Amino acid sequence: MDCKKALVEVDGDMDLAIDYLREKGIAKAAKKSDRIATEGMTSVVSNDKHAIVLEINAETDFVAKNDKFIQLVQDISNQLLTVRPTDLDAALKTEMPNGQVLQDYINEAIQTIGEKISLRRFEIKEKVADHAFGEYIHMGGRIGVLVVLEGTTDDAVAKDVAMHVAAINPKYISRADVSQDEIDHERKILTEQALNEGKPANIVEKMVEGRLTKYLSEISLEDQPFVKNPDVTVGQFVKEKGATIKSFVRFEVGEGLEKKEDNFVEEVMNQVKK
């Protein structure tokens, strides 16, 4: 009923409804609005010069754990790492080692496996002399992370940071990367929260700034307590190694996509029929 009321208040706008719920103290975190939607798998592979992280989707978890699907993901990962296309359209037009265009290769797999399969997204990073790659796959491919550190060639250090990114899911490297629009938006939400809590107007501003500082530290990788040693931040850990965080990519299967709600029994029967 709270959700229904929020939607009515903002004429059905989902994002504004989330803000409304947060302002009233009903919803604690906007991140809950992102649901893990489709099935599939992420992959991270690299060579001496480049690394790639990608996501490939299927319709069901059955297929995502299928050996043929896993091999498909490996083949596509290696292909894109080799040719390094500029975007998704270019990727689907690349030629596989067997002479097939990648889209045709995927279409053939669809016919064999019996489900829609799609290459959703990928990012490629380049390694230069003083860079390190951190690669991490979590939950059998549900989450894939690629981190690039500058100032070190120790991939083990970069992998530790990648594990942290997988676990904590930061949005930015540092608070300096947060746009002013996002800061202003969050400040507005926090102000409404404080006012709705009945706080005196003369202390609302200080309270809001304190909460805003906490929010920025929670979404900024450098400011987060390091999962392997919470006594230091990730930024401090990396600095101790003589490095800085150049970039990171975190893909979680299906994030931001609307999930089709299937009846579990029907899903099993569909797999049996296939």
mmCIF file of C-alpha atoms in Angstrom, residues 10-153:
data_model
loop_
_atom_site.group_PDB
_atom_site.id
_atom_site.type_symbol
_atom_site.label_atom_id
_atom_site.label_comp_id
_atom_site.label_asym_id
_atom_site.label_seq_id
_atom_site.Cartn_x
_atom_site.Cartn_y
_atom_site.Cartn_z
ATOM 1 C CA VAL A 10 3.897 11.059 -8.409
ATOM 2 C CA ASP A 11 1.575 10.042 -11.256
ATOM 3 C CA GLY A 12 3.191 6.656 -11.764
ATOM 4 C CA ASP A 13 6.802 7.805 -12.181
ATOM 5 C CA MET A 14 8.886 4.931 -10.755
ATOM 6 C CA ASP A 15 12.019 6.968 -9.988
ATOM 7 C CA LEU A 16 10.039 9.741 -8.285
ATOM 8 C CA ALA A 17 8.121 7.102 -6.310
ATOM 9 C CA ILE A 18 11.405 5.734 -4.972
ATOM 10 C CA ASP A 19 12.413 9.257 -3.937
ATOM 11 C CA TYR A 20 9.019 9.719 -2.249
ATOM 12 C CA LEU A 21 9.397 6.511 -0.233
ATOM 13 C CA ARG A 22 12.940 7.436 0.805
ATOM 14 C CA GLU A 23 11.876 10.931 1.854
ATOM 15 C CA LYS A 24 9.180 9.438 4.053
ATOM 16 C CA GLY A 25 11.660 6.986 5.543
ATOM 17 C CA ILE A 26 9.781 4.000 4.106
ATOM 18 C CA ALA A 27 12.479 2.881 1.683
ATOM 19 C CA LYS A 28 16.078 2.765 2.933
ATOM 20 C CA ALA A 29 17.972 2.351 -0.313
ATOM 21 C CA ALA A 30 17.252 3.097 -3.947
ATOM 22 C CA LYS A 31 19.462 0.171 -4.978
ATOM 23 C CA LYS A 32 16.610 -2.188 -4.116
ATOM 24 C CA SER A 33 14.832 -0.959 -7.226
ATOM 25 C CA ASP A 34 17.353 -2.811 -9.381
ATOM 26 C CA ARG A 35 16.336 -6.439 -9.599
ATOM 27 C CA ILE A 36 18.455 -9.254 -10.959
ATOM 28 C CA ALA A 37 16.403 -9.974 -14.019
ATOM 29 C CA THR A 38 17.570 -12.403 -16.687
ATOM 30 C CA GLU A 39 19.810 -15.426 -16.370
ATOM 31 C CA GLY A 40 23.203 -15.863 -17.940
ATOM 32 C CA MET A 41 26.867 -15.498 -17.173
ATOM 33 C CA THR A 42 29.665 -12.949 -16.963
ATOM 34 C CA SER A 43 33.230 -13.620 -18.047
ATOM 35 C CA VAL A 44 36.611 -11.934 -17.580
ATOM 36 C CA VAL A 45 39.639 -12.904 -19.687
ATOM 37 C CA SER A 46 42.938 -11.180 -20.430
ATOM 38 C CA ASN A 47 46.288 -11.387 -22.153
ATOM 39 C CA ASP A 48 49.484 -9.363 -21.722
ATOM 40 C CA LYS A 49 47.993 -6.238 -23.297
ATOM 41 C CA HIS A 50 44.223 -6.254 -22.871
ATOM 42 C CA ALA A 51 41.387 -7.592 -20.726
ATOM 43 C CA ILE A 52 37.665 -7.895 -21.326
ATOM 44 C CA VAL A 53 34.632 -8.300 -19.096
ATOM 45 C CA LEU A 54 31.314 -9.240 -20.691
ATOM 46 C CA GLU A 55 27.808 -10.486 -20.003
ATOM 47 C CA ILE A 56 25.864 -13.017 -22.049
ATOM 48 C CA ASN A 57 22.222 -13.699 -21.233
ATOM 49 C CA ALA A 58 19.987 -16.747 -21.508
ATOM 50 C CA GLU A 59 16.371 -17.258 -20.442
ATOM 51 C CA THR A 60 16.797 -19.737 -17.588
ATOM 52 C CA ASP A 61 19.285 -20.770 -14.953
ATOM 53 C CA PHE A 62 19.240 -24.289 -16.417
ATOM 54 C CA VAL A 63 20.849 -23.062 -19.607
ATOM 55 C CA ALA A 64 23.245 -20.725 -17.798
ATOM 56 C CA LYS A 65 24.774 -23.805 -16.127
ATOM 57 C CA ASN A 66 24.780 -25.863 -19.333
ATOM 58 C CA ASP A 67 28.214 -26.953 -20.582
ATOM 59 C CA LYS A 68 27.396 -25.808 -24.138
ATOM 60 C CA PHE A 69 26.443 -22.359 -22.893
ATOM 61 C CA ILE A 70 29.571 -22.101 -20.740
ATOM 62 C CA GLN A 71 31.700 -23.053 -23.765
ATOM 63 C CA LEU A 72 29.864 -20.454 -25.848
ATOM 64 C CA VAL A 73 30.714 -17.757 -23.290
ATOM 65 C CA GLN A 74 34.380 -18.803 -23.296
ATOM 66 C CA ASP A 75 34.531 -18.784 -27.102
ATOM 67 C CA ILE A 76 32.969 -15.335 -27.375
ATOM 68 C CA SER A 77 35.184 -13.945 -24.613
ATOM 69 C CA ASN A 78 38.346 -15.120 -26.367
ATOM 70 C CA GLN A 79 37.074 -13.871 -29.725
ATOM 71 C CA LEU A 80 36.328 -10.354 -28.506
ATOM 72 C CA LEU A 81 39.607 -10.181 -26.593
ATOM 73 C CA THR A 82 41.406 -10.991 -29.851
ATOM 74 C CA VAL A 83 39.575 -8.618 -32.218
ATOM 75 C CA ARG A 84 38.647 -5.892 -29.658
ATOM 76 C CA PRO A 85 35.575 -4.444 -31.409
ATOM 77 C CA THR A 86 34.509 -0.889 -30.644
ATOM 78 C CA ASP A 87 30.865 -1.599 -29.818
ATOM 79 C CA LEU A 88 28.181 -4.278 -29.700
ATOM 80 C CA ASP A 89 27.211 -4.004 -33.361
ATOM 81 C CA ALA A 90 30.810 -4.383 -34.445
ATOM 82 C CA ALA A 91 31.244 -7.340 -32.072
ATOM 83 C CA LEU A 92 28.330 -9.249 -33.580
ATOM 84 C CA LYS A 93 29.793 -8.780 -37.071
ATOM 85 C CA THR A 94 33.246 -10.132 -36.239
ATOM 86 C CA GLU A 95 34.344 -13.398 -37.799
ATOM 87 C CA MET A 96 34.959 -16.383 -35.542
ATOM 88 C CA PRO A 97 37.967 -18.690 -36.135
ATOM 89 C CA ASN A 98 35.655 -21.165 -37.936
ATOM 90 C CA GLY A 99 34.614 -18.453 -40.418
ATOM 91 C CA GLN A 100 31.177 -17.788 -38.934
ATOM 92 C CA VAL A 101 30.039 -14.283 -38.133
ATOM 93 C CA LEU A 102 29.539 -14.022 -34.365
ATOM 94 C CA GLN A 103 25.797 -13.353 -34.646
ATOM 95 C CA ASP A 104 25.380 -16.491 -36.771
ATOM 96 C CA TYR A 105 27.448 -18.430 -34.242
ATOM 97 C CA ILE A 106 25.063 -17.289 -31.490
ATOM 98 C CA ASN A 107 22.008 -18.080 -33.643
ATOM 99 C CA GLU A 108 23.306 -21.601 -34.198
ATOM 100 C CA ALA A 109 23.708 -22.026 -30.440
ATOM 101 C CA ILE A 110 20.147 -20.801 -29.936
ATOM 102 C CA GLN A 111 18.883 -23.545 -32.230
ATOM 103 C CA THR A 112 20.946 -26.164 -30.414
ATOM 104 C CA ILE A 113 20.241 -25.057 -26.846
ATOM 105 C CA GLY A 114 16.631 -24.027 -27.426
ATOM 106 C CA GLU A 115 16.630 -20.625 -25.704
ATOM 107 C CA LYS A 116 17.209 -17.029 -26.649
ATOM 108 C CA ILE A 117 20.852 -16.120 -26.057
ATOM 109 C CA SER A 118 22.256 -12.620 -26.388
ATOM 110 C CA LEU A 119 25.530 -10.800 -25.953
ATOM 111 C CA ARG A 120 24.388 -7.910 -23.777
ATOM 112 C CA ARG A 121 27.499 -5.825 -23.091
ATOM 113 C CA PHE A 122 31.272 -5.800 -22.795
ATOM 114 C CA GLU A 123 34.148 -3.500 -21.874
ATOM 115 C CA ILE A 124 37.766 -3.797 -22.915
ATOM 116 C CA LYS A 125 40.693 -2.329 -20.973
ATOM 117 C CA GLU A 126 44.304 -1.849 -22.045
ATOM 118 C CA LYS A 127 47.354 -2.573 -19.891
ATOM 119 C CA VAL A 128 50.497 -0.464 -20.213
ATOM 120 C CA ALA A 129 53.884 -0.812 -18.523
ATOM 121 C CA ASP A 130 52.878 0.210 -14.988
ATOM 122 C CA HIS A 131 49.365 -1.257 -14.918
ATOM 123 C CA ALA A 132 47.912 -4.353 -13.286
ATOM 124 C CA PHE A 133 44.702 -6.223 -14.086
ATOM 125 C CA GLY A 134 42.450 -7.518 -11.339
ATOM 126 C CA GLU A 135 40.023 -10.192 -12.538
ATOM 127 C CA TYR A 136 37.368 -11.791 -10.374
ATOM 128 C CA ILE A 137 34.341 -13.987 -11.059
ATOM 129 C CA HIS A 138 31.827 -14.521 -8.260
ATOM 130 C CA MET A 139 29.010 -17.053 -7.822
ATOM 131 C CA GLY A 140 29.880 -19.060 -10.898
ATOM 132 C CA GLY A 141 29.676 -16.059 -13.183
ATOM 133 C CA ARG A 142 26.783 -14.123 -11.657
ATOM 134 C CA ILE A 143 29.191 -11.230 -11.054
ATOM 135 C CA GLY A 144 32.258 -10.364 -13.111
ATOM 136 C CA VAL A 145 34.730 -7.633 -12.143
ATOM 137 C CA LEU A 146 37.718 -6.125 -13.921
ATOM 138 C CA VAL A 147 39.946 -3.620 -12.098
ATOM 139 C CA VAL A 148 42.879 -1.669 -13.540
ATOM 140 C CA LEU A 149 45.506 -0.310 -11.154
ATOM 141 C CA GLU A 150 48.158 2.198 -12.127
ATOM 142 C CA GLY A 151 51.602 2.304 -10.533
ATOM 143 C CA THR A 152 51.983 -1.443 -9.956
ATOM 144 C CA THR A 153 52.306 -4.610 -11.995
#
